[in-house]
Coordinates of C-alpha atoms in Angstrom, one line a residue:
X1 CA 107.6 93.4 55.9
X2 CA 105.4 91.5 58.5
X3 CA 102.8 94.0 60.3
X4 CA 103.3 93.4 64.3
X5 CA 100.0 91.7 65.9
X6 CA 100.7 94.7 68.2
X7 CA 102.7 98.0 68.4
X8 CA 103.2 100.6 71.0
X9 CA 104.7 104.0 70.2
X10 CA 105.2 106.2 73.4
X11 CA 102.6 105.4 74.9
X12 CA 101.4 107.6 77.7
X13 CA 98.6 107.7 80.6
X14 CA 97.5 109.8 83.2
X15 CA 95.0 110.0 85.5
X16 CA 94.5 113.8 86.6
X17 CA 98.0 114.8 87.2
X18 CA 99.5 111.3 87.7
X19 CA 101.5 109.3 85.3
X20 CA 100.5 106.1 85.3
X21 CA 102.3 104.9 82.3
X22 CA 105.1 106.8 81.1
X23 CA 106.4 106.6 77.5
X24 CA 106.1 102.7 76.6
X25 CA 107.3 101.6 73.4
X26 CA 106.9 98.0 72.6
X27 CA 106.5 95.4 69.4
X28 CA 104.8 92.0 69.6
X29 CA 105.6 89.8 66.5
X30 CA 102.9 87.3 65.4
X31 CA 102.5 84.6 66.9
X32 CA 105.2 85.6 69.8
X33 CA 104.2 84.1 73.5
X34 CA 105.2 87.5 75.2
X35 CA 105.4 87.9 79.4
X36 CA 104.8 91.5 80.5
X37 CA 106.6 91.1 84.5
X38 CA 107.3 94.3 86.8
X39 CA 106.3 95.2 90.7
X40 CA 102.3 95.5 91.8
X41 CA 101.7 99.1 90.6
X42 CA 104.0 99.6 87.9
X43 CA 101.1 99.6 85.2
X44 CA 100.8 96.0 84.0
X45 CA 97.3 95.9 83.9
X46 CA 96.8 99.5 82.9
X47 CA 98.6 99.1 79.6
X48 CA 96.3 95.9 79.4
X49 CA 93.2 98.5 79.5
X50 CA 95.2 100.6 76.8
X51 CA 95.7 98.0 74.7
X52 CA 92.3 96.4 75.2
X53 CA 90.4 100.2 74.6
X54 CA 89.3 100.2 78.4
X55 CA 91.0 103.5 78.4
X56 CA 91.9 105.7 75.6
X57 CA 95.5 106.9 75.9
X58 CA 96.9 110.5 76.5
X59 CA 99.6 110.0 73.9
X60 CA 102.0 108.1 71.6
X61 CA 100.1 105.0 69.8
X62 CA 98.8 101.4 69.3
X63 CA 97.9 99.5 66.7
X64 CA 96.6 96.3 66.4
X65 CA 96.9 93.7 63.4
X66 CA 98.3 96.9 61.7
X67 CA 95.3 99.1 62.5
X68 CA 95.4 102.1 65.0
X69 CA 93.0 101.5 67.4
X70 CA 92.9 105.8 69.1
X71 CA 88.9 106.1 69.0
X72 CA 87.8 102.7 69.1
X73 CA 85.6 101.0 71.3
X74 CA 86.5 98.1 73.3
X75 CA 84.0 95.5 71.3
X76 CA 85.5 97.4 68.4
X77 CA 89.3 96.6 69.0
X78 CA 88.1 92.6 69.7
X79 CA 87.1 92.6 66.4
X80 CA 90.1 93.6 64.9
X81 CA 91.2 90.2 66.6
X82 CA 92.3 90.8 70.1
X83 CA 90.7 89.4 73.0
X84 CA 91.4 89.5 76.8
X85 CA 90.9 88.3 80.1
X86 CA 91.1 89.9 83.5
X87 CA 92.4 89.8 87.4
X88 CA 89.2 89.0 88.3
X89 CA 87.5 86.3 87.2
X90 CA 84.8 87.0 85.3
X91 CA 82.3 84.5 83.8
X92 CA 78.3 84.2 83.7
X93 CA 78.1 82.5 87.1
X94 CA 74.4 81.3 86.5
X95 CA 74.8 80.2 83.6
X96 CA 76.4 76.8 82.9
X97 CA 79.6 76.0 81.7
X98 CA 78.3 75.1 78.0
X99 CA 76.0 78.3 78.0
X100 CA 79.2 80.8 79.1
X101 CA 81.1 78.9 75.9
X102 CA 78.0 79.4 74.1
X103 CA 78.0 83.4 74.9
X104 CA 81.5 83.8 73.4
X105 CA 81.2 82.0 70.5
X106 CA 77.9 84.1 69.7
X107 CA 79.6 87.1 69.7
X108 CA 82.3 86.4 67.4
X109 CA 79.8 85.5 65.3
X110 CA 76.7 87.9 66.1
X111 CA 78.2 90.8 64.1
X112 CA 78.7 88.7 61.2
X113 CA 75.5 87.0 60.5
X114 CA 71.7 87.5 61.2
X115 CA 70.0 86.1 63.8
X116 CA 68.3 83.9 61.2
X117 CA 71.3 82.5 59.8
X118 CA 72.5 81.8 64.0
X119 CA 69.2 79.7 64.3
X120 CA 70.3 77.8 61.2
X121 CA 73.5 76.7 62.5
X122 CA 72.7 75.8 65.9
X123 CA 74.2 72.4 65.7
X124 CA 77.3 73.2 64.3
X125 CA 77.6 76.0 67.2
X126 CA 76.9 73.5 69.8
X127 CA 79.6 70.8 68.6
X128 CA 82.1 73.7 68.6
X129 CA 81.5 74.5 72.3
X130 CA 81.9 71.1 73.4
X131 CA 85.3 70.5 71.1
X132 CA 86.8 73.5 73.0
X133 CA 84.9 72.1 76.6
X134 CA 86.9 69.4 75.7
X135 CA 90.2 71.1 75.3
X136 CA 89.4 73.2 78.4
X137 CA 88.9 69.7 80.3
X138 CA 85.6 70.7 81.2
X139 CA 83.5 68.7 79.2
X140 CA 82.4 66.5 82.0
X141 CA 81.1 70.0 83.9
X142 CA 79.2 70.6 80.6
X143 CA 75.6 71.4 82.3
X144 CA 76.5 72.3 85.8
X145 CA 76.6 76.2 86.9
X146 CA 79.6 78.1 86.0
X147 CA 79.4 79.9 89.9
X148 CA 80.0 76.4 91.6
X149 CA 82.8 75.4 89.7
X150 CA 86.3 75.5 91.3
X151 CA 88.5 78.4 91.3
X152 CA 91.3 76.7 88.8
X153 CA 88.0 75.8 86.5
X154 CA 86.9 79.0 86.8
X155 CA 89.8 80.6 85.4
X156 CA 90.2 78.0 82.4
X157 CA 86.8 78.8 81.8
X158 CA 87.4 82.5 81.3
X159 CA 90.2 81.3 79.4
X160 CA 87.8 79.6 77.1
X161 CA 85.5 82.4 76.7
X162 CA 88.6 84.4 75.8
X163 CA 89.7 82.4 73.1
X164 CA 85.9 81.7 71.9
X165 CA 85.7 85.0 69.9
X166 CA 88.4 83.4 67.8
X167 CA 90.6 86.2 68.0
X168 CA 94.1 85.5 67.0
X169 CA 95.8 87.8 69.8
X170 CA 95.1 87.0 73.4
X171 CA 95.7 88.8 76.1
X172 CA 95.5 86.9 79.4
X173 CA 96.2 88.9 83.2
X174 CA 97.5 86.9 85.8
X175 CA 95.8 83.4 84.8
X176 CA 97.3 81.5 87.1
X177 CA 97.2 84.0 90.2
X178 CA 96.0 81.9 93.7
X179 CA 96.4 78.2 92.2
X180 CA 98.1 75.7 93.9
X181 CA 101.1 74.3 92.1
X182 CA 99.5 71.2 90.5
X183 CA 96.6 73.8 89.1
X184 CA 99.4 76.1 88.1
X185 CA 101.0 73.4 86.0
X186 CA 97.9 72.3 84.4
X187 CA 97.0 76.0 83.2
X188 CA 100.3 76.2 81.9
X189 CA 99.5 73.4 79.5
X190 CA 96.0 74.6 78.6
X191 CA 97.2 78.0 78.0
X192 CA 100.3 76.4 75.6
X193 CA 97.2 74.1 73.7
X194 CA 94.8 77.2 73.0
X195 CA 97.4 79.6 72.4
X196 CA 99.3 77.5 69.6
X197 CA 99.3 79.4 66.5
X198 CA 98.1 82.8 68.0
X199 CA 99.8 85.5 69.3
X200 CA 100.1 85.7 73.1
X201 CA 100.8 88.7 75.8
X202 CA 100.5 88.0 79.5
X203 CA 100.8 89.7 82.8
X204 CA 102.0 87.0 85.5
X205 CA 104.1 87.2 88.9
X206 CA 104.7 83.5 88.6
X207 CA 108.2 83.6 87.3
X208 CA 108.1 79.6 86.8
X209 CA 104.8 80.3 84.8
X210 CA 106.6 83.4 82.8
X211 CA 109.6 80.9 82.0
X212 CA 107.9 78.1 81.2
X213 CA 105.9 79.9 77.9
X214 CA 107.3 83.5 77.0
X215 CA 109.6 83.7 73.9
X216 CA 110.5 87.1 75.4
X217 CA 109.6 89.1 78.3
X218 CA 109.2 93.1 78.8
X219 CA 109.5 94.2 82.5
X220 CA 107.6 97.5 83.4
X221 CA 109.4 99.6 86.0
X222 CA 107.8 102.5 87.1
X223 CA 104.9 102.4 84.3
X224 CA 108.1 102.4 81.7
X225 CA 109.5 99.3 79.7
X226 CA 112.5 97.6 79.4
X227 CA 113.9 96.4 76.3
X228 CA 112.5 92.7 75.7
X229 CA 114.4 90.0 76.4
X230 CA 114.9 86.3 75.5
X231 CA 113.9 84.2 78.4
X232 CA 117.0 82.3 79.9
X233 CA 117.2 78.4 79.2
X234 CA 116.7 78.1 82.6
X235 CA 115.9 79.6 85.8
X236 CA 114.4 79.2 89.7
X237 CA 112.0 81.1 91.1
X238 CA 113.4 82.9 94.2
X239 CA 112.6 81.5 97.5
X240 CA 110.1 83.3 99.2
X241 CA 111.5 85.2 102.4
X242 CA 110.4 85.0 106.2
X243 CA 107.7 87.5 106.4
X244 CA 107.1 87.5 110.7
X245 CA 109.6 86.2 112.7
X246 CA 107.6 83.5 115.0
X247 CA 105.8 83.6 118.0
X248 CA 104.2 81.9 120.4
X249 CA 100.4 80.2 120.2
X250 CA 98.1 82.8 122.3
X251 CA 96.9 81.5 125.6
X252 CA 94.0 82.4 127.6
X253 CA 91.5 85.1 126.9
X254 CA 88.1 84.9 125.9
X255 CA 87.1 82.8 123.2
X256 CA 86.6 85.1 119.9
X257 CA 84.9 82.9 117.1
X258 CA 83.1 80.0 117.6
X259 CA 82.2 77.9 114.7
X260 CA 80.3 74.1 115.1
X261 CA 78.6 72.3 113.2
X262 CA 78.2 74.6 110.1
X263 CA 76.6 73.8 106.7
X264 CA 75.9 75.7 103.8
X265 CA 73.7 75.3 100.4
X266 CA 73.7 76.7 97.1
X267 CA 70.9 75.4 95.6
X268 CA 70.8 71.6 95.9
X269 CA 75.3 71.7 96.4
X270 CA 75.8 70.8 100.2
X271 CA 79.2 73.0 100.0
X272 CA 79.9 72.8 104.1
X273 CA 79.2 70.0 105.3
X274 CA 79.9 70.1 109.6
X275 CA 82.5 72.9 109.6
X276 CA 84.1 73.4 113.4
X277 CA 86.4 75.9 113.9
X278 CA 87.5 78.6 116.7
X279 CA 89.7 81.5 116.9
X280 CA 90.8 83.5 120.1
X281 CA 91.6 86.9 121.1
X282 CA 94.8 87.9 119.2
X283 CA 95.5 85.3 117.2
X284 CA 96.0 84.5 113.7
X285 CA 94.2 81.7 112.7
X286 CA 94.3 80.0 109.0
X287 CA 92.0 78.6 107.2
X288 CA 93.7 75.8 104.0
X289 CA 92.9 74.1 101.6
X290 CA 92.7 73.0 97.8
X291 CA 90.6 75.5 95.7
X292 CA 86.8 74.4 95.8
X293 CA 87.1 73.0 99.1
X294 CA 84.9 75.4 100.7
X295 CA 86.6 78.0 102.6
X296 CA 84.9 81.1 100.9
X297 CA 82.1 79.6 101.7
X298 CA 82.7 79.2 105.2
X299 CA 83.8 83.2 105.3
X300 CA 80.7 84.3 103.5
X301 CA 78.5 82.1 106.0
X302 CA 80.4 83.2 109.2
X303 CA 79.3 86.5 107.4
X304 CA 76.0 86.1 106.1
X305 CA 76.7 86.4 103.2
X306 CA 75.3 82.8 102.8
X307 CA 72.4 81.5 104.8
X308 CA 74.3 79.3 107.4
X309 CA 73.0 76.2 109.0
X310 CA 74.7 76.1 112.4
X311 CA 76.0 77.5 115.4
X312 CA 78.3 80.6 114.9
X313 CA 79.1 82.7 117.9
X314 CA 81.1 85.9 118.2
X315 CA 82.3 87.6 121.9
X316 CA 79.8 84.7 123.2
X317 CA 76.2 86.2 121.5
X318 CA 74.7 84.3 118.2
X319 CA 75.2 85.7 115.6
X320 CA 73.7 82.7 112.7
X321 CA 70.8 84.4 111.0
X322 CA 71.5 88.4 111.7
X323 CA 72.4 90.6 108.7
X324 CA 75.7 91.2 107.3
X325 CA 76.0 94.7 108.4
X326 CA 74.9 93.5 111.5
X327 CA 77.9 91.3 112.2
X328 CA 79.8 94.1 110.9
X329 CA 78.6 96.5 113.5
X330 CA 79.0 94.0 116.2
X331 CA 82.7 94.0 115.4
X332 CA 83.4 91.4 112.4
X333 CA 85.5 93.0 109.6
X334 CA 85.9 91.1 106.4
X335 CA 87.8 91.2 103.6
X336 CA 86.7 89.4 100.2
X337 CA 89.0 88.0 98.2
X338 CA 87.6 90.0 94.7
X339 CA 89.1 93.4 95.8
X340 CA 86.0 95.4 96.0
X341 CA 86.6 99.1 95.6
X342 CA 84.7 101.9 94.9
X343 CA 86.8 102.8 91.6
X344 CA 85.5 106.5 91.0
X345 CA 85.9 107.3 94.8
X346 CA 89.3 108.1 95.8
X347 CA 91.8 106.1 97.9
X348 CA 91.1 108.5 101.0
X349 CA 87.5 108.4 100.1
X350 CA 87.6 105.0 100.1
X351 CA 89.1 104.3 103.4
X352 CA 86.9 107.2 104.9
X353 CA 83.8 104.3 104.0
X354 CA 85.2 102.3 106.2
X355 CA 84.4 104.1 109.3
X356 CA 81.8 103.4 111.5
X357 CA 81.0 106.8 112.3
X358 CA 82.2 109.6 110.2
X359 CA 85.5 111.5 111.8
X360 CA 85.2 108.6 114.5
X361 CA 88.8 106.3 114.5
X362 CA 89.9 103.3 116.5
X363 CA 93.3 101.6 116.5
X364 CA 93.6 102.6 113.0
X365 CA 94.3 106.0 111.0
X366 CA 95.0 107.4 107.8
X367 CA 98.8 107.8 108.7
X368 CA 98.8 104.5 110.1
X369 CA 97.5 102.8 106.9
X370 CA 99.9 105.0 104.9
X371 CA 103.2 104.2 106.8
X372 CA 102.5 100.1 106.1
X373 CA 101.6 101.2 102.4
X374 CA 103.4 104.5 100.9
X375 CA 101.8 103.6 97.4
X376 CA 98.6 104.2 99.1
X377 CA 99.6 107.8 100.2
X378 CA 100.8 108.5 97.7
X379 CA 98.2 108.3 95.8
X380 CA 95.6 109.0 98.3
X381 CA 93.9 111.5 95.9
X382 CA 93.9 109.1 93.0
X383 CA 90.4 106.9 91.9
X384 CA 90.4 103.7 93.2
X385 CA 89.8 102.0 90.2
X386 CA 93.4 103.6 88.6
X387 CA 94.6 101.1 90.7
X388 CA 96.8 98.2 90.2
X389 CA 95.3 94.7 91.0
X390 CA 97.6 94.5 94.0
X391 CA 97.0 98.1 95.4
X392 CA 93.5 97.6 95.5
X393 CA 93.6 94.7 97.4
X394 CA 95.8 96.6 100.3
X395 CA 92.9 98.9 100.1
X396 CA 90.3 97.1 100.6
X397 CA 91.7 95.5 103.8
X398 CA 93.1 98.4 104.9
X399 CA 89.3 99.8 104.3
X400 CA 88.1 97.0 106.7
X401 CA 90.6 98.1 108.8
X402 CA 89.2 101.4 109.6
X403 CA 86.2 100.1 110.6
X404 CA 88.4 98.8 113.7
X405 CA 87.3 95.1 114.0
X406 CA 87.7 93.1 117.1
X407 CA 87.8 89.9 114.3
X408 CA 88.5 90.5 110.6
X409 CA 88.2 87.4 108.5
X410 CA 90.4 87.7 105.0
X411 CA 90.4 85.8 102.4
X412 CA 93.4 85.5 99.9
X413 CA 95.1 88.5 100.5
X414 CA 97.9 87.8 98.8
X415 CA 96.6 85.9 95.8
X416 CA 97.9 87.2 92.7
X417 CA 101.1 89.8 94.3
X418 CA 104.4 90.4 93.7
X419 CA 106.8 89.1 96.1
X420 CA 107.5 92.3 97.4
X421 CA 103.8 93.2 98.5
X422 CA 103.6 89.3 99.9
X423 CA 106.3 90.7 102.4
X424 CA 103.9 93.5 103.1
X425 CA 100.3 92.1 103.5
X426 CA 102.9 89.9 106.5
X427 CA 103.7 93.2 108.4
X428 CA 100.1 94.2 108.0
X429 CA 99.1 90.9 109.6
X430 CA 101.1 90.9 111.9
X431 CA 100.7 94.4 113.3
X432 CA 96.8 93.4 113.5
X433 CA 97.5 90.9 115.2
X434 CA 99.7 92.9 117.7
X435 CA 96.6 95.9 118.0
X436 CA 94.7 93.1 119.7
X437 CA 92.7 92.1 116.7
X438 CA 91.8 88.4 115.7
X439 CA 92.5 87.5 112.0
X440 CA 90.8 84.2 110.1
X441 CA 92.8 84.0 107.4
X442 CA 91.9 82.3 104.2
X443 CA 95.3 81.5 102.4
X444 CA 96.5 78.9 99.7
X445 CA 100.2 79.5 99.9
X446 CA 101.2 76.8 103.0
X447 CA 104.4 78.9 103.5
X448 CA 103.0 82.2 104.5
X449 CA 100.5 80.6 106.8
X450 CA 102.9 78.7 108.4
X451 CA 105.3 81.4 109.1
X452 CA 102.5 83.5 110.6
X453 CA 99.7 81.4 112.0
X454 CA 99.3 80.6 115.5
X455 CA 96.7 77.7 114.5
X456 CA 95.6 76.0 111.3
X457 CA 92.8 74.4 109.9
X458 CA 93.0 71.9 106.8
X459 CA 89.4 71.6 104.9
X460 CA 88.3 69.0 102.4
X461 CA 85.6 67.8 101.0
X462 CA 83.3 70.7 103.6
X463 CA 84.6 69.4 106.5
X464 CA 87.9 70.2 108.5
X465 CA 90.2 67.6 108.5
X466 CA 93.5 68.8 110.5
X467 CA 93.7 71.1 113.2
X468 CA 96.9 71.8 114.8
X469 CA 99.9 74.1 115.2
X470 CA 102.4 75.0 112.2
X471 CA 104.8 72.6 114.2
X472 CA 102.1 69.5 113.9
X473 CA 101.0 70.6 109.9
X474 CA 104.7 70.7 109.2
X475 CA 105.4 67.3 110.8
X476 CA 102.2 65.7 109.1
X477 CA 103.4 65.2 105.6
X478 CA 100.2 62.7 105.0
X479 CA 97.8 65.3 105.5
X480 CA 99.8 68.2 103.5
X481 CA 100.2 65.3 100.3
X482 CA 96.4 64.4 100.7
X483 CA 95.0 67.6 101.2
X484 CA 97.4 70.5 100.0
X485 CA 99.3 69.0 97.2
X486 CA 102.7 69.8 98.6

């Protein structure tokens, strides 16, 4: 009888006195390309940390290439064969691309031989980190830093790290979350290359992604499984609903955000290169563009965050040069798109940092934040960090929030969610928007931000190159193919 590559026996976990998952049982045959689907919050990424050893279990079982894994470390259950990647990108951004391949391919082999016997086989090391550069199509970004690479190249390099270790089960969390389409189809071919032969379990919202490489799928409800289930021959993604009925560009009022002539470094990289931009009172403004262009970049330096070079104005005063928390404090909220928590802190406790003064709140309240979000409430006494991906990134905006901004600047909020929290984060936006409150948003889905933006700005290449109204991006179908890939 063939041993699974991985088995779960009612598997249980809580945090305190919630269930998070709640009696999964699954099988994973060898060699199997396996989709794990389900809402934000139903425990995708949890059973992930099971699985992986992040977490020990309460109950039930797992086993991994036939071995129980209840005791083991994470770096213990790898070498059993399993390897994994997560939500959040996460390379070694100053090192280069080579050096990051370089890492994983030392491990896999650091527990095996002597440091000696490494030295001795430096060669053959190298070749085989630039034969899977290759694969990753990243050998011509060999040598340059792993932070100033792309988003999409980012994420095949994680990839690559993953699969370094030559582990024979991978495990790969939303890998294609916040690419455009073109990016999304080129990860789906990477991911079919490296994965051929090994055994395969993702977490992806991307239903087009999900049918275009599981053999079967297993949809988590609730933190409990479904039955797997072939994939069909065929199927659509569903279209993605209206998420704010339309309105009217704002008109008057003081001028907000002013932006001209901004540039930005890292190291010897010109990333911005003459960024204009402006955003009144009350509206929602956004910010598009292919990944890479620079749009993080232009948040972070509006921010200070990164050292701008420029004029950036806010409520008419300066503000190029002052401190982040200084910006802050003058009424700038901001909202990164790495959904940092505070993940031993509650959810309350983590909204409670948000306030500018302790006690003190603005057009925002706990039972406001709760009404928008009722996963939040509910689990209000919960650790941040038991989390899913998606409900941590409604807390930290809803976190900014508290601090009651005049301007709050976001960047992909809905990168990476289920369609259902998509329709969400567009009622949160919108009721900003309607508590007087500015909103620079950064967004890659063109959809969304032309449903709800009152203006948009197109960026390549550091620069803006459209400016206009929904009605004028819509109508310009040379500057969505040249610059959006749509």
């Amino acid at each position: 009888m063939t041993v699974p590559a991985i088995e779960l026996s009612d598997v249980r976990k809580n945090f305190g006195a919630t269930e998070i998952i709640r009696g999964v049982d699954l099988g994973i045959a060898r060699g199997e390309r396996h989709a794990i689907i389900g809402p934000n919050g139903a425990g995708k990424t949890t059973l992930f940390n099971l699985i992986s050893g992040r977490f020990p279990i309460s109950s039930g079982s797992i086993t991994v290439n036939g071995k129980s894994t209840a005791g083991l470390a994470p770096q213990e259950i790898n070498r059993l064969g399993l390897s994994r990647s997560f939500q959040i990108t996460s390379i070694f951004p100053r090192m280069t691309v080579f050096e990051n391949i370089r890492c994983g391919l030392l491990w896999s082999r650091g527990y095996r031989y002597s440091f000696w016997h490494l030295l001795g086989g430096q060669k053959a090391l190298n070749a085989e980190a630039d034969r899977l550069l290759d694969r990753l199509n990243l050998g011509d970004r060999r040598n340059v830093q792993a932070g100033l690479l792309s988003y999409a190249e980012q994420r095949a390099l994680e990839i690559g790290i993953t699969i370094a270790g030559g582990a024979d089960i991978i495990l790969l969390d939303e890998p294609t979350a916040g690419m455009s389409h073109s990016e999304t189809d080129a990860a789906v071919e990477l991911i079919r290359g490296v994965s051929e032969g090994k055994t395969l379990i993702m977490v992806e919202h991307d239903m087009s992604v999900v049918f275009g490489l599981a053999d079967r799928i297993t949809v988590l409800d609730l933190a409990r499984s479904s039955p797997p289930t072939r994939r069909p021959p065929s199927a659509a993604t569903p279209p993605c609903k209206r998420l704010i009925s339309g309105r009217s560009q704002h008109e008057g009022g003081a001028m907000m955000l002013e932006v001209r002539d901004l540039h930005a470094l890292y190291g010897k990289s010109h990333i911005l290169q003459g960024v204009d931009l402006a955003v009144d009172e009350g509206e929602i403004v956004s910010l598009l563009g292919r990944n890479g262009v620079g749009r993080s970049t232009t948040c972070k330096a509006i921010m200070g965050l990164v050292p701008p070079v420029g004029q950036i104005s806010f409520k008419g005063r300066p503000i190029a040069g002052l401190r982040p928390d200084q910006i802050a404090h003058a009424g700038v909220g901001y909202v990164p798109e790495d959904r940092q928590v505070f993940p031993g802190l509650t959810v309350k406790q983590n909204l409670e940092l948000g306030l500018k003064r302790a006690g003190v709140f603005g057009r925002w309240t706990f039972d406001d934040v709760f009404s928008l979000f009722p996963n939040l409430g509910n689990r209000q006494d919960n650790p941040a960090g038991v989390l899913s991906g998606g409900e941590q990134q409604m807390l930290t905006m809803c976190r900014t929030l508290m601090g009651d901004p005049d301007l709050v600047i976001i960047d992909e909020p809905t990168e990476g969610l289920a369609p259902m929290l998509v329709e969400q984060v567009g009622r949160l936006l919108d009721e900003i928007a309607r508590r007087g409150t500015a909103i620079l948003l950064v967004e890659q889905k063109l959809t969304i931000a032309l449903k709800i933006s009152h203006r948009l700005y197109v960026m390549g290449h550091g620069r803006i190159v459209f400016s206009g109204s929904p009605a004028e991006l819509t109508a310009s179908s040379t500057v969505r193919k040249e610059w959006l890939e749509v």
